[in-house]
Short mmCIF file of C-alpha atoms in Angstrom, two decimals:
data_model
loop_
_atom_site.label_atom_id
_atom_site.label_comp_id
_atom_site.label_asym_id
_atom_site.label_seq_id
_atom_site.Cartn_x
_atom_site.Cartn_y
_atom_site.Cartn_z
CA MET A 1 249.37 184.96 300.66
CA LEU A 2 246.12 185.30 302.13
CA GLY A 3 244.55 188.59 302.09
CA ILE A 4 241.33 189.58 304.10
CA ALA A 5 238.88 191.69 302.71
CA LYS A 6 237.38 194.84 304.51
CA GLU A 7 233.98 194.44 303.63
CA ARG A 8 232.13 191.54 301.99
CA GLN A 9 232.88 190.41 298.21
CA ARG A 10 230.63 189.20 296.18
CA THR A 11 232.77 186.33 293.16
CA SER A 12 232.18 186.88 290.23
CA PRO A 13 232.85 184.31 287.27
CA PRO A 14 233.44 184.86 283.63
CA GLU A 15 230.99 183.74 281.99
CA ARG A 16 233.04 181.20 279.74
CA ALA A 17 235.44 178.93 281.07
CA ASP A 18 238.15 180.47 277.92
CA ALA A 19 239.04 182.89 280.08
CA LEU A 20 241.58 180.59 282.29
CA ALA A 21 242.47 178.41 279.31
CA ASP A 22 245.83 180.56 278.87
CA ILE A 23 246.78 180.51 282.84
CA VAL A 24 249.55 178.08 283.41
CA LEU A 25 249.88 177.29 287.19
CA PRO A 26 252.42 174.06 288.30
CA ASP A 27 250.95 171.23 289.73
CA HIS A 28 251.80 169.20 292.58
CA ASP A 29 255.36 167.97 291.32
CA GLY A 30 256.20 171.26 289.85
CA HIS A 31 254.88 170.64 286.39
CA ASP A 32 253.02 173.31 284.26
CA VAL A 33 249.60 172.52 283.39
CA ARG A 34 247.75 175.09 281.11
CA LEU A 35 244.72 174.79 282.29
CA GLY A 36 242.94 174.88 279.01
CA ASP A 37 244.42 171.57 278.38
CA LEU A 38 242.64 170.28 281.71
CA TRP A 39 239.14 170.50 279.34
CA ARG A 40 240.27 170.10 276.28
CA ASP A 41 239.48 165.08 276.33
CA GLU A 42 237.23 165.75 278.82
CA PRO A 43 235.38 168.17 282.13
CA VAL A 44 236.89 168.54 284.42
CA ALA A 45 235.36 170.35 288.25
CA LEU A 46 238.57 173.25 289.00
CA VAL A 47 238.02 172.70 292.10
CA TRP A 48 240.04 176.57 294.50
CA VAL A 49 240.52 175.84 297.96
CA ARG A 50 240.72 178.98 300.37
CA HIS A 51 244.08 177.75 301.90
CA TYR A 52 246.15 174.98 302.39
CA GLY A 53 246.05 174.89 306.00
CA CYS A 54 242.19 175.46 306.15
CA VAL A 55 240.44 173.01 308.05
CA HIS A 56 237.52 173.46 305.58
CA CYS A 57 239.85 173.31 302.98
CA ARG A 58 241.59 169.69 303.60
CA ASN A 59 237.55 168.40 304.21
CA HIS A 60 236.09 169.60 300.89
CA ALA A 61 239.85 167.95 299.04
CA VAL A 62 239.30 164.72 301.29
CA GLN A 63 235.13 164.52 300.29
CA LEU A 64 236.28 165.08 296.57
CA ASP A 65 238.64 162.53 296.65
CA GLU A 66 236.28 160.26 298.28
CA ALA A 67 233.80 160.64 295.96
CA ARG A 68 236.59 159.89 293.00
CA SER A 69 235.00 156.94 291.81
CA ASP A 70 231.18 159.04 291.04
CA PHE A 71 233.34 162.06 289.68
CA ASP A 72 235.42 158.99 287.34
CA ALA A 73 231.42 157.70 286.39
CA ALA A 74 230.10 160.95 285.43
CA GLY A 75 233.38 161.26 282.95
CA VAL A 76 234.92 164.27 285.25
CA ARG A 77 238.23 165.35 286.44
CA VAL A 78 238.56 166.92 289.62
CA VAL A 79 241.73 169.15 289.97
CA VAL A 80 241.71 171.37 293.09
CA VAL A 81 243.92 174.46 293.58
CA GLY A 82 245.19 176.50 295.97
CA GLN A 83 247.22 178.94 297.56
CA ALA A 84 250.70 177.69 297.79
CA THR A 85 253.75 176.52 295.98
CA PRO A 86 254.46 173.14 293.84
CA ARG A 87 255.72 171.95 297.60
CA GLN A 88 252.98 172.87 299.62
CA ALA A 89 250.27 171.51 297.65
CA ALA A 90 252.41 168.47 298.33
CA HIS A 91 252.10 168.14 301.34
CA PHE A 92 248.48 169.09 301.28
CA ARG A 93 248.17 165.72 299.04
CA ARG A 94 250.26 163.67 301.55
CA ARG A 95 249.00 164.57 304.70
CA LEU A 96 245.61 164.08 303.58
CA GLU A 97 246.57 160.96 301.54
CA ILE A 98 244.72 162.54 298.53
CA ASP A 99 245.14 161.51 294.84
CA LEU A 100 243.53 164.50 293.15
CA PRO A 101 246.07 166.28 291.43
CA VAL A 102 246.59 169.86 293.02
CA LEU A 103 247.73 172.73 291.09
CA ALA A 104 249.38 175.18 293.13
CA ASP A 105 248.26 179.01 292.87
CA GLU A 106 250.26 181.49 294.87
CA GLU A 107 249.52 184.61 293.57
CA ARG A 108 245.26 184.17 292.46
CA GLU A 109 245.44 184.63 288.68
CA SER A 110 243.46 181.47 288.61
CA TYR A 111 241.74 182.63 291.48
CA ARG A 112 241.15 187.10 289.88
CA ALA A 113 240.25 184.88 286.76
CA ALA A 114 237.99 183.07 287.96
CA GLY A 115 235.80 186.44 289.62
CA ALA A 116 236.60 183.96 293.10
CA LYS A 117 236.06 186.68 296.44
CA VAL A 118 238.63 187.50 298.47
CA ALA A 119 236.85 186.82 302.64
CA THR A 120 236.32 189.06 304.71
CA ALA A 121 237.71 188.57 309.06
CA GLY A 122 234.97 187.50 310.13
CA GLU A 123 233.77 184.47 306.81
CA LEU A 124 237.40 183.35 308.13
CA VAL A 125 236.65 183.11 311.55
CA GLY A 126 233.30 184.33 313.09
CA PRO A 127 230.81 181.22 315.02
CA LYS A 128 229.50 179.69 311.85
CA SER A 129 233.49 179.28 310.14
CA VAL A 130 234.47 178.24 313.84
CA SER A 131 231.26 176.07 314.33
CA ARG A 132 231.46 174.45 311.46
CA GLY A 133 235.42 173.78 311.24
CA MET A 134 235.00 171.99 314.14
CA LYS A 135 232.72 169.82 313.42
CA ALA A 136 234.27 168.68 310.25
CA THR A 137 237.65 168.46 312.10
CA VAL A 138 236.33 165.95 314.42
CA GLY A 139 237.11 162.39 312.06
CA SER A 140 238.68 163.78 309.00
CA ARG A 141 241.72 162.93 307.63
CA GLY A 142 242.75 166.55 307.65
#
């Protein structure tokens, strides 16, 4: 589930979001969601998080949830995608007290299609990451 790359990678997003359209992922309630259906009628911001336990990811999800009214005013729906099971996605939402939909991509299919990179050990637990994580933890809900 949580891989570590030996060498630093670059992201390589697809030219068009259509490359993700037919991917089906379960949501936090276990219901299948086809990604392309999310943006069929309205713009959607898909936000991939590294791991539900990652302090940066939890902080980011809380910030997105707090900005939900701004996204709503702009006509954009926010959906979080995480690398775990629907049960873990539901726990993530409850623990952080967020109302954003959370999709579960245990096999990382959408991550690969979106061209997401795999972090190195230094990117995950290096001094910058640890320092930022400590700062993010102070006062966060997660």
